[in-house]
Amino acid sequence: MNRRNMFKLAAVVLSGVCAMNASANGFRLADQDAFATARGEAFVATADNPSAVYYNPAGITQLEGGNLRGGLYGIYLNPGYTPTNHSRTFHSSDNLAAVPQLFYTCTPKDSRLSLGLGVYAPYGGSMNWPQDTGFRTVATEGKLTYLTLNPVVAVKLLPGLSFGGGLMVNYVNMDLEQGLRASYLPPAINFFRFKGDGWSVGYNLGLRWQPHEKIAFGATFRSAAKVTLNGHTEFEQFSAGIADTSLPARTDFTFPLTVVGGLSYRPTPKWNLEFDADYTDWSSFGKTTIYQQGDPGLGGPQNPPVTLNWQASWLYEFGVTRYFDNGWHMSGGYVFNENSVPNQYYTPLAADMDRHFFSLGTGYKGKRFDFDFAYQFGYGPAHTVTGSTPSSTPGRANNQTADGTYDFISHALLVSVGMHF
């Protein structure tokens, strides 16, 4: 198996059945560690385990020797949609997801330098709506696999001041599907699908400053990353018996930059309280075009445009941890997640809205091994969309929109296990 296929296989294994909107805005997956999630993701100023590679690479200078930490984020989510002036509620059929993570750090004895490596999925999603929602020509199915390989290096500039950064190498695989007309009448299913994959490169930076034993500041920056997805389009024509058409195609997406800043306050060694503000510039999801090679037939557009016009949004994160003398600890957290998708070009494949996430967790830290468990409950109050415009041609041609009321509930369990050597 060649290197490219091996990496594709790793992407599938790692990302599993990723959950669109599992815990953050757009389809960002912010939950990369059970301890951090138990604290409501308020971890940028604490950053004291190997998952700091993701949360704040400057934090790995707090770790001595070699440290390996892996985890699994499992979630049940249930997004709902009720059409305008309709009593029936529809649900996506993709309800379960599992997303692993793996982190490693190494700090040689008496060295100011620390090295780290992370393999994780910062974005991902799968949404599959029924064919009779009333918006099938707007969207029916979407899947995203996004895998990041992230080597980092950090340096302790002063006893309480560290800086770190690294390279993010990303593999992206996307599958989007919609109907070509409002009705779904087998065997003439009628659909348009784009499948493609590609690579991108970005970087992340982190700073951690602890001027006093009770106070620590943290900040991290993750760059935007533009990816060209090369693949093909598939579409079935309007009449039964006409063969499906497949054309080589490509499109571009720029995944957003993120900036996080936070303050940790430790009134005593047994307590750690932190507040973080987490910004995602989803305006990078503006307009794109699917470029096809060949004749789409039946007057179809050669290069169909796609308009998203998403907006930047924030996560506000608060967490608290109580440490006990025997190595155990307990944490609780809360996240408020702003909506990223405006009503004008609302897409059911994201079905975003303001959301609230509550979490609890416990864990143990020993000399050689440590582990953490966390439970997270997510709730999205009903969000009514009106006056939306389909992002692509079939929806506009069939006079279908994403208008209606959306809601969201999720339950997630996270486990992380670490080893120090």
Coordinates of C-alpha atoms in Angstrom, one line a residue:
M1 CA 0.0 0.0 0.0
N2 CA 1.5 3.4 -1.0
R3 CA 1.9 6.3 1.4
R4 CA -1.1 8.2 0.1
N5 CA -3.4 5.3 0.5
M6 CA -2.0 4.5 4.0
F7 CA -2.8 8.1 5.0
K8 CA -6.3 7.9 3.6
L9 CA -6.9 4.7 5.6
A10 CA -5.6 6.4 8.7
A11 CA -8.0 9.3 8.1
V12 CA -10.9 7.0 7.9
V13 CA -9.9 5.1 11.0
L14 CA -9.2 8.2 13.0
S15 CA -12.3 10.2 12.0
G16 CA -14.7 7.4 12.2
V17 CA -18.3 8.6 11.7
C18 CA -17.6 12.2 12.7
A19 CA -20.5 14.2 13.9
M20 CA -21.4 17.4 12.1
N21 CA -21.7 20.2 14.8
A22 CA -20.8 17.7 17.4
S23 CA -19.8 20.3 19.9
A24 CA -18.9 23.6 18.3
N25 CA -19.7 26.1 15.7
G26 CA -19.9 25.2 12.0
F27 CA -18.6 21.6 12.0
R28 CA -15.6 22.2 14.2
L29 CA -14.7 19.5 16.7
A30 CA -13.3 21.3 19.7
D31 CA -13.4 18.2 22.0
Q32 CA -9.9 16.7 21.9
D33 CA -9.4 15.5 25.5
A34 CA -11.6 14.3 28.3
F35 CA -10.0 16.5 31.0
A36 CA -10.3 19.6 28.8
T37 CA -13.9 18.8 27.8
A38 CA -14.9 18.2 31.5
R39 CA -13.7 21.8 32.0
G40 CA -15.9 23.1 29.2
E41 CA -12.8 23.3 26.9
A42 CA -11.4 26.0 29.1
F43 CA -7.9 24.7 28.9
V44 CA -5.7 27.1 26.9
A45 CA -4.1 28.7 30.1
T46 CA -3.9 25.3 31.9
A47 CA -2.6 23.1 29.0
D48 CA -0.8 20.6 31.3
N49 CA -1.2 17.3 29.5
P50 CA -0.1 16.1 26.0
S51 CA -3.4 17.4 24.4
A52 CA -1.8 20.8 24.8
V53 CA -0.4 20.1 21.3
Y54 CA -3.9 21.0 20.1
Y55 CA -5.1 23.4 22.8
N56 CA -1.9 25.4 23.3
P57 CA 1.5 24.0 22.2
A58 CA 3.4 26.3 24.6
G59 CA 1.9 24.2 27.5
I60 CA 3.9 21.1 26.7
T61 CA 7.0 22.7 28.4
Q62 CA 5.2 21.8 31.7
L63 CA 5.6 18.1 31.0
E64 CA 8.8 16.2 31.9
G65 CA 10.2 13.2 30.0
G66 CA 8.0 11.3 27.6
N67 CA 4.2 11.4 27.7
L68 CA 1.7 9.6 25.5
R69 CA -2.1 10.2 25.7
G70 CA -4.9 8.9 23.6
G71 CA -8.6 9.2 23.8
L72 CA -12.0 8.6 22.2
Y73 CA -14.9 11.0 21.8
G74 CA -18.2 9.2 21.4
I75 CA -21.4 11.1 20.8
Y76 CA -25.1 10.6 20.2
L77 CA -26.7 13.7 18.6
N78 CA -30.2 14.3 17.4
P79 CA -30.8 17.4 15.2
G80 CA -34.4 18.0 14.3
Y81 CA -36.2 20.0 11.6
T82 CA -39.9 21.0 11.5
P83 CA -41.0 22.7 8.2
T84 CA -42.9 26.0 8.3
N85 CA -46.6 25.4 8.8
H86 CA -46.1 21.7 9.4
S87 CA -46.4 19.5 12.4
R88 CA -44.0 16.7 11.4
T89 CA -40.4 16.8 12.7
F90 CA -37.6 15.2 10.7
H91 CA -34.3 13.9 12.1
S92 CA -31.0 13.1 10.5
S93 CA -30.3 9.3 10.4
D94 CA -26.6 9.7 11.3
N95 CA -26.9 9.8 15.1
L96 CA -23.8 8.1 16.4
A97 CA -20.1 9.2 16.1
A98 CA -16.7 8.2 17.4
V99 CA -13.6 10.4 17.0
P100 CA -10.2 9.2 18.4
Q101 CA -7.2 11.4 19.2
L102 CA -3.5 10.7 19.9
F103 CA -0.8 13.0 21.4
Y104 CA 2.8 12.5 22.3
T105 CA 5.3 14.9 24.0
C106 CA 9.0 14.7 24.9
T107 CA 11.1 17.0 27.1
P108 CA 14.7 16.0 27.6
K109 CA 16.0 16.3 31.2
D110 CA 17.2 19.9 32.0
S111 CA 16.2 21.1 28.5
R112 CA 14.3 24.3 27.7
L113 CA 12.9 22.6 24.5
S114 CA 9.9 20.3 24.3
L115 CA 8.7 18.4 21.3
G116 CA 5.2 17.2 20.6
L117 CA 3.1 15.4 18.0
G118 CA -0.7 15.2 17.6
V119 CA -3.0 13.2 15.3
Y120 CA -6.6 14.4 15.6
A121 CA -9.7 15.5 13.7
P122 CA -10.4 19.2 14.3
Y123 CA -13.4 19.2 11.9
G124 CA -15.7 16.5 10.7
G125 CA -19.3 15.6 10.0
S126 CA -22.0 13.4 8.7
M127 CA -25.6 14.5 8.1
N128 CA -28.2 12.5 6.2
W129 CA -31.7 13.9 6.0
P130 CA -34.8 12.0 4.7
Q131 CA -35.9 12.6 1.1
D132 CA -39.3 14.1 2.0
T133 CA -38.2 17.1 4.2
G134 CA -39.2 19.6 1.6
F135 CA -35.6 20.8 1.1
R136 CA -34.1 17.8 -0.8
T137 CA -33.0 20.1 -3.7
V138 CA -31.1 22.3 -1.1
A139 CA -29.3 19.4 0.6
T140 CA -29.8 15.8 1.6
E141 CA -26.4 14.4 2.7
G142 CA -23.0 15.7 3.6
K143 CA -19.9 13.9 5.0
L144 CA -16.6 15.4 6.0
T145 CA -13.4 13.7 7.1
Y146 CA -10.6 16.0 8.2
L147 CA -7.4 14.6 9.7
T148 CA -4.5 16.7 11.0
L149 CA -0.9 15.6 11.7
N150 CA 0.6 18.3 14.0
P151 CA 4.3 18.2 15.0
V152 CA 5.1 21.1 17.4
V153 CA 8.1 22.5 19.3
A154 CA 8.0 24.7 22.4
V155 CA 10.6 26.6 24.3
K156 CA 10.6 27.8 27.9
L157 CA 11.9 31.4 27.6
L158 CA 11.6 32.1 31.3
P159 CA 10.5 30.0 34.3
G160 CA 6.9 31.2 33.8
L161 CA 6.9 32.0 30.1
S162 CA 6.7 29.5 27.2
F163 CA 6.2 29.8 23.4
G164 CA 5.4 27.0 21.0
G165 CA 4.3 26.3 17.5
G166 CA 4.1 23.7 14.8
L167 CA 3.0 22.6 11.3
M168 CA -0.5 21.3 10.6
V169 CA -0.7 18.9 7.6
N170 CA -4.3 18.2 6.8
Y171 CA -6.0 15.5 4.7
V172 CA -9.6 16.4 3.7
N173 CA -12.3 14.2 2.2
M174 CA -15.8 15.7 1.4
D175 CA -19.0 14.2 0.0
L176 CA -22.0 16.5 -0.7
E177 CA -25.4 15.4 -2.2
Q178 CA -28.7 17.1 -3.1
G179 CA -31.7 16.2 -5.2
L180 CA -32.2 17.7 -8.7
R181 CA -35.9 18.1 -8.3
A182 CA -38.4 18.3 -5.5
S183 CA -39.9 14.8 -5.9
Y184 CA -38.2 11.5 -5.1
L185 CA -39.7 8.8 -7.3
P186 CA -37.7 5.6 -7.6
P187 CA -36.2 4.3 -9.8
A188 CA -35.6 7.8 -11.1
I189 CA -33.9 9.0 -7.9
N190 CA -32.4 12.2 -9.4
F191 CA -29.5 13.5 -7.5
F192 CA -26.3 15.6 -7.8
R193 CA -23.2 14.6 -5.8
F194 CA -19.7 15.9 -5.4
K195 CA -16.9 13.8 -4.0
G196 CA -13.3 15.0 -3.6
D197 CA -10.3 15.0 -1.4
G198 CA -7.1 17.0 -1.0
W199 CA -4.3 18.2 1.2
S200 CA -3.6 21.5 2.9
V201 CA -0.9 22.9 5.2
G202 CA -1.3 25.4 8.0
Y203 CA 0.4 26.2 11.4
N204 CA -0.5 26.7 15.0
L205 CA 1.2 29.0 17.6
G206 CA 0.8 29.2 21.4
L207 CA 1.9 31.3 24.3
R208 CA 1.6 30.6 28.1
W209 CA 2.6 33.0 30.8
Q210 CA 2.3 32.3 34.5
P211 CA 3.5 35.4 36.4
H212 CA 2.2 34.1 39.7
E213 CA 1.4 30.7 41.1
K214 CA -2.2 31.7 41.2
I215 CA -2.5 33.3 37.8
A216 CA -1.8 31.9 34.3
F217 CA -2.6 33.4 30.8
G218 CA -2.8 31.4 27.6
A219 CA -3.3 32.1 24.0
T220 CA -3.3 30.1 20.8
F221 CA -3.6 30.7 17.1
R222 CA -4.5 28.2 14.4
S223 CA -4.1 29.4 10.8
A224 CA -6.6 29.2 8.0
A225 CA -5.9 26.4 5.5
K226 CA -7.1 26.4 1.9
V227 CA -7.6 23.0 0.3
T228 CA -8.3 22.1 -3.3
L229 CA -10.6 19.0 -3.4
N230 CA -10.1 17.0 -6.5
G231 CA -12.6 14.3 -7.4
H232 CA -15.8 14.0 -9.5
T233 CA -19.4 14.9 -9.7
E234 CA -22.1 12.3 -10.2
F235 CA -25.7 13.0 -11.2
E236 CA -28.7 11.0 -12.4
Q237 CA -30.7 12.6 -15.1
F238 CA -34.4 13.3 -14.7
S239 CA -35.8 10.2 -16.5
A240 CA -35.5 6.6 -15.5
G241 CA -33.3 4.5 -17.8
I242 CA -30.8 7.3 -18.5
A243 CA -27.3 6.3 -17.2
D244 CA -25.8 8.3 -14.4
T245 CA -23.2 10.8 -15.5
S246 CA -19.8 11.3 -13.8
L247 CA -17.4 14.1 -14.6
P248 CA -14.0 15.0 -13.2
A249 CA -14.4 18.0 -10.9
R250 CA -12.7 20.1 -8.2
T251 CA -13.6 22.9 -5.8
D252 CA -11.8 25.0 -3.1
F253 CA -12.6 25.5 0.6
T254 CA -10.7 27.6 3.1
F255 CA -11.0 26.2 6.6
P256 CA -11.0 29.0 9.2
L257 CA -8.4 30.5 11.4
T258 CA -9.1 30.2 15.2
V259 CA -7.9 32.3 18.1
V260 CA -8.3 31.4 21.7
G261 CA -7.3 33.4 24.8
G262 CA -7.9 32.5 28.4
L263 CA -7.1 33.1 32.1
S264 CA -6.6 30.5 34.8
Y265 CA -7.0 31.4 38.4
R266 CA -5.9 29.0 41.2
P267 CA -7.0 30.5 44.6
T268 CA -5.3 27.4 46.2
P269 CA -3.4 24.4 44.8
K270 CA -6.6 22.4 45.1
W271 CA -8.7 24.6 42.8
N272 CA -8.3 25.7 39.2
L273 CA -10.9 28.0 37.5
E274 CA -10.5 29.2 33.9
F275 CA -12.4 31.3 31.4
D276 CA -11.6 31.2 27.6
A277 CA -12.9 33.1 24.6
D278 CA -12.6 31.1 21.4
Y279 CA -13.0 32.9 18.0
T280 CA -13.5 31.1 14.7
D281 CA -13.5 33.1 11.4
W282 CA -16.1 31.2 9.5
S283 CA -16.3 34.0 7.0
S284 CA -13.7 32.0 5.0
F285 CA -16.7 29.9 3.9
G286 CA -18.0 32.5 1.5
K287 CA -18.5 31.5 -2.2
T288 CA -17.0 28.7 -4.1
T289 CA -17.5 27.0 -7.5
I290 CA -17.5 23.3 -8.5
Y291 CA -15.4 23.2 -11.7
Q292 CA -16.4 20.2 -14.0
Q293 CA -14.6 18.8 -17.0
G294 CA -16.9 17.7 -19.7
D295 CA -20.6 18.2 -20.7
P296 CA -23.1 18.0 -17.8
G297 CA -25.9 17.6 -20.3
L298 CA -29.6 18.7 -20.3
G299 CA -28.5 22.3 -20.0
G300 CA -26.9 21.9 -16.5
P301 CA -24.4 24.5 -15.4
Q302 CA -20.8 23.7 -16.4
N303 CA -19.4 25.2 -13.2
P304 CA -22.2 25.4 -10.6
P305 CA -21.6 28.1 -8.0
V306 CA -22.1 27.5 -4.2
T307 CA -22.9 30.4 -1.9
L308 CA -22.4 30.0 1.8
N309 CA -21.6 33.4 3.4
W310 CA -21.0 32.0 6.9
Q311 CA -20.1 34.4 9.7
A312 CA -17.4 34.6 12.4
S313 CA -18.5 33.3 15.8
W314 CA -17.4 32.8 19.3
L315 CA -17.3 30.0 21.9
Y316 CA -17.3 31.2 25.6
E317 CA -15.9 28.5 27.8
F318 CA -15.8 28.2 31.6
G319 CA -14.3 25.4 33.7
V320 CA -13.4 24.5 37.2
T321 CA -11.4 21.6 38.6
R322 CA -11.0 20.4 42.2
Y323 CA -7.9 18.4 43.0
F324 CA -7.6 15.8 45.8
D325 CA -4.6 14.6 47.7
N326 CA -4.8 11.0 46.4
G327 CA -4.3 12.0 42.7
W328 CA -8.0 12.2 41.9
H329 CA -9.7 15.3 40.5
M330 CA -13.2 16.4 39.5
S331 CA -14.2 19.0 36.9
G332 CA -17.2 20.8 35.6
G333 CA -17.7 23.2 32.7
Y334 CA -20.0 25.2 30.5
V335 CA -19.7 26.4 26.8
F336 CA -21.9 28.9 25.0
N337 CA -21.6 28.4 21.2
E338 CA -22.7 31.1 18.8
N339 CA -24.4 30.3 15.6
S340 CA -22.1 30.5 12.5
V341 CA -24.7 30.1 9.7
P342 CA -26.9 33.1 8.8
N343 CA -30.4 32.5 7.7
Q344 CA -29.8 34.0 4.2
Y345 CA -28.0 31.0 2.9
Y346 CA -28.9 28.5 5.6
T347 CA -27.8 24.9 5.0
P348 CA -29.4 21.8 6.6
L349 CA -26.0 20.1 6.4
A350 CA -24.7 22.3 9.2
A351 CA -28.1 23.1 10.9
D352 CA -26.2 25.5 13.2
M353 CA -27.7 27.6 16.0
D354 CA -26.8 29.0 19.4
R355 CA -26.0 26.1 21.7
H356 CA -25.3 25.4 25.3
F357 CA -23.0 22.6 26.5
F358 CA -22.7 21.3 30.1
S359 CA -20.0 18.9 31.2
L360 CA -18.8 16.9 34.2
G361 CA -15.8 14.7 34.6
T362 CA -13.4 12.9 36.9
G363 CA -9.9 11.5 36.6
Y364 CA -6.8 10.2 38.2
K365 CA -3.1 11.2 37.7
G366 CA -0.5 8.8 38.9
K367 CA 3.3 8.5 38.5
R368 CA 3.1 6.3 35.4
F369 CA -0.5 6.3 34.3
D370 CA -3.4 8.7 34.2
F371 CA -7.0 8.7 32.9
D372 CA -10.0 11.0 32.6
F373 CA -13.7 10.5 31.9
A374 CA -16.2 13.2 30.9
Y375 CA -19.9 13.5 30.1
Q376 CA -21.2 16.3 28.0
F377 CA -24.8 17.4 27.4
G378 CA -25.6 19.7 24.5
Y379 CA -28.8 21.6 23.9
G380 CA -29.8 23.9 21.1
P381 CA -33.0 26.0 21.6
A382 CA -35.4 26.1 18.6
H383 CA -34.0 28.2 15.8
T384 CA -36.5 29.4 13.2
V385 CA -35.1 30.1 9.7
T386 CA -37.1 32.4 7.4
G387 CA -36.3 34.1 4.0
S388 CA -33.4 31.7 3.2
T389 CA -32.0 31.4 -0.3
P390 CA -30.7 28.0 -1.6
S391 CA -26.9 28.0 -1.9
S392 CA -27.0 26.3 -5.3
T393 CA -29.0 26.1 -8.6
P394 CA -31.4 23.0 -8.0
G395 CA -33.0 24.5 -4.9
R396 CA -33.7 27.8 -6.6
A397 CA -35.0 26.1 -9.7
N398 CA -37.4 24.0 -7.6
N399 CA -38.4 26.9 -5.3
Q400 CA -37.3 25.0 -2.2
T401 CA -35.6 26.5 0.8
A402 CA -34.2 25.5 4.2
D403 CA -36.9 27.6 6.0
G404 CA -38.3 26.0 9.1
T405 CA -37.5 25.3 12.8
Y406 CA -34.3 23.5 13.8
D407 CA -33.4 22.1 17.3
F408 CA -30.6 20.0 18.7
I409 CA -29.8 17.7 21.6
S410 CA -26.6 15.7 22.1
H411 CA -25.0 13.3 24.7
A412 CA -21.3 12.6 24.6
L413 CA -18.8 10.5 26.6
L414 CA -15.1 11.0 26.4
V415 CA -12.3 8.9 27.8
S416 CA -8.5 9.7 27.7
V417 CA -5.7 7.5 28.9
G418 CA -2.1 8.6 29.4
M419 CA 1.3 7.1 30.1
H420 CA 4.4 8.8 31.4
F421 CA 7.9 7.3 30.8

